[in-house]
């Protein structure tokens, strides 16, 4: 329960930081709400590449280790 409350607190803290930063650059409330509800509309090309790269690492690493373990098991070494 403590970990869940800490995660929720950090989530609201990060949303609050984003809201204050958007307010600081002079966005209206409707633009501010749009940025919070759909972050992919506000991402640039470099951020999309970074997102794809990180997802590739997260998905690719287990696949790589699974293939490596299958090859190791087929060789007879355990």
PDB file of C-alpha atoms in Angstrom:
ATOM      1  CA  UNK A   1       0.000   0.000   0.000  1.00  0.00           C
ATOM      2  CA  UNK A   2       2.894   2.327   0.733  1.00  0.00           C
ATOM      3  CA  UNK A   3       4.427   1.753  -2.679  1.00  0.00           C
ATOM      4  CA  UNK A   4       1.096   2.353  -4.402  1.00  0.00           C
ATOM      5  CA  UNK A   5       0.584   5.604  -2.549  1.00  0.00           C
ATOM      6  CA  UNK A   6       4.125   6.731  -3.404  1.00  0.00           C
ATOM      7  CA  UNK A   7       3.580   5.930  -7.092  1.00  0.00           C
ATOM      8  CA  UNK A   8       0.268   7.810  -7.116  1.00  0.00           C
ATOM      9  CA  UNK A   9       1.881  10.760  -5.332  1.00  0.00           C
ATOM     10  CA  UNK A  10       4.737  10.884  -7.854  1.00  0.00           C
ATOM     11  CA  UNK A  11       2.240  10.656 -10.718  1.00  0.00           C
ATOM     12  CA  UNK A  12       0.296  13.657  -9.451  1.00  0.00           C
ATOM     13  CA  UNK A  13       3.531  15.502  -8.747  1.00  0.00           C
ATOM     14  CA  UNK A  14       4.690  14.987 -12.334  1.00  0.00           C
ATOM     15  CA  UNK A  15       1.303  16.038 -13.723  1.00  0.00           C
ATOM     16  CA  UNK A  16       1.437  19.133 -11.527  1.00  0.00           C
ATOM     17  CA  UNK A  17       4.923  19.937 -12.777  1.00  0.00           C
ATOM     18  CA  UNK A  18       3.720  19.650 -16.374  1.00  0.00           C
ATOM     19  CA  UNK A  19       0.724  21.882 -15.653  1.00  0.00           C
ATOM     20  CA  UNK A  20       2.858  24.590 -14.043  1.00  0.00           C
ATOM     21  CA  UNK A  21       5.381  24.458 -16.891  1.00  0.00           C
ATOM     22  CA  UNK A  22       2.598  24.794 -19.472  1.00  0.00           C
ATOM     23  CA  UNK A  23       1.070  27.649 -17.485  1.00  0.00           C
ATOM     24  CA  UNK A  24       4.489  29.277 -17.288  1.00  0.00           C
ATOM     25  CA  UNK A  25       4.806  29.461 -21.064  1.00  0.00           C
ATOM     26  CA  UNK A  26       1.354  30.982 -21.345  1.00  0.00           C
ATOM     27  CA  UNK A  27      -0.867  28.193 -22.630  1.00  0.00           C
ATOM     28  CA  UNK A  28      -4.599  28.494 -22.207  1.00  0.00           C
ATOM     29  CA  UNK A  29      -6.520  26.045 -20.044  1.00  0.00           C
ATOM     30  CA  UNK A  30      -7.903  24.177 -23.068  1.00  0.00           C
ATOM     31  CA  UNK A  31      -4.400  23.678 -24.503  1.00  0.00           C
ATOM     32  CA  UNK A  32      -3.160  22.674 -21.070  1.00  0.00           C
ATOM     33  CA  UNK A  33      -5.872  20.029 -20.785  1.00  0.00           C
ATOM     34  CA  UNK A  34      -5.129  18.747 -24.294  1.00  0.00           C
ATOM     35  CA  UNK A  35      -1.442  18.311 -23.419  1.00  0.00           C
ATOM     36  CA  UNK A  36      -2.270  16.347 -20.286  1.00  0.00           C
ATOM     37  CA  UNK A  37      -4.865  14.068 -21.878  1.00  0.00           C
ATOM     38  CA  UNK A  38      -3.027  13.256 -25.097  1.00  0.00           C
ATOM     39  CA  UNK A  39       0.752  13.594 -24.821  1.00  0.00           C
ATOM     40  CA  UNK A  40       1.358  12.024 -28.245  1.00  0.00           C
ATOM     41  CA  UNK A  41      -0.115  15.114 -29.946  1.00  0.00           C
ATOM     42  CA  UNK A  42       2.607  17.280 -28.454  1.00  0.00           C
ATOM     43  CA  UNK A  43       5.574  14.991 -29.106  1.00  0.00           C
ATOM     44  CA  UNK A  44       8.155  15.870 -31.720  1.00  0.00           C
ATOM     45  CA  UNK A  45       9.909  13.583 -34.179  1.00  0.00           C
ATOM     46  CA  UNK A  46      12.918  13.044 -31.922  1.00  0.00           C
ATOM     47  CA  UNK A  47      10.698  12.039 -29.034  1.00  0.00           C
ATOM     48  CA  UNK A  48       8.901   9.493 -31.233  1.00  0.00           C
ATOM     49  CA  UNK A  49      12.270   7.982 -32.215  1.00  0.00           C
ATOM     50  CA  UNK A  50      13.264   7.787 -28.548  1.00  0.00           C
ATOM     51  CA  UNK A  51       9.946   6.123 -27.651  1.00  0.00           C
ATOM     52  CA  UNK A  52      10.338   3.557 -30.444  1.00  0.00           C
ATOM     53  CA  UNK A  53      13.944   2.908 -29.388  1.00  0.00           C
ATOM     54  CA  UNK A  54      13.004   2.339 -25.739  1.00  0.00           C
ATOM     55  CA  UNK A  55      10.085   0.085 -26.668  1.00  0.00           C
ATOM     56  CA  UNK A  56      12.423  -1.843 -28.962  1.00  0.00           C
ATOM     57  CA  UNK A  57      14.814  -2.402 -26.080  1.00  0.00           C
ATOM     58  CA  UNK A  58      12.018  -3.464 -23.730  1.00  0.00           C
ATOM     59  CA  UNK A  59      10.519  -5.890 -26.248  1.00  0.00           C
ATOM     60  CA  UNK A  60      13.726  -6.972 -27.979  1.00  0.00           C
ATOM     61  CA  UNK A  61      15.751  -7.935 -24.931  1.00  0.00           C
ATOM     62  CA  UNK A  62      13.461 -10.783 -23.736  1.00  0.00           C
ATOM     63  CA  UNK A  63      13.203 -12.088 -27.303  1.00  0.00           C
ATOM     64  CA  UNK A  64      17.004 -12.064 -27.645  1.00  0.00           C
ATOM     65  CA  UNK A  65      17.531 -13.886 -24.341  1.00  0.00           C
ATOM     66  CA  UNK A  66      14.803 -16.404 -25.191  1.00  0.00           C
ATOM     67  CA  UNK A  67      16.470 -17.243 -28.511  1.00  0.00           C
ATOM     68  CA  UNK A  68      19.874 -17.427 -26.825  1.00  0.00           C
ATOM     69  CA  UNK A  69      18.559 -19.817 -24.144  1.00  0.00           C
ATOM     70  CA  UNK A  70      16.902 -22.042 -26.770  1.00  0.00           C
ATOM     71  CA  UNK A  71      20.190 -22.300 -28.671  1.00  0.00           C
ATOM     72  CA  UNK A  72      22.030 -23.113 -25.450  1.00  0.00           C
ATOM     73  CA  UNK A  73      19.489 -25.827 -24.550  1.00  0.00           C
ATOM     74  CA  UNK A  74      19.685 -27.363 -28.041  1.00  0.00           C
ATOM     75  CA  UNK A  75      23.462 -27.688 -27.695  1.00  0.00           C
ATOM     76  CA  UNK A  76      22.960 -29.844 -24.607  1.00  0.00           C
ATOM     77  CA  UNK A  77      24.606 -27.502 -22.161  1.00  0.00           C
ATOM     78  CA  UNK A  78      22.409 -26.382 -19.321  1.00  0.00           C
TER      79      UNK A  78
END
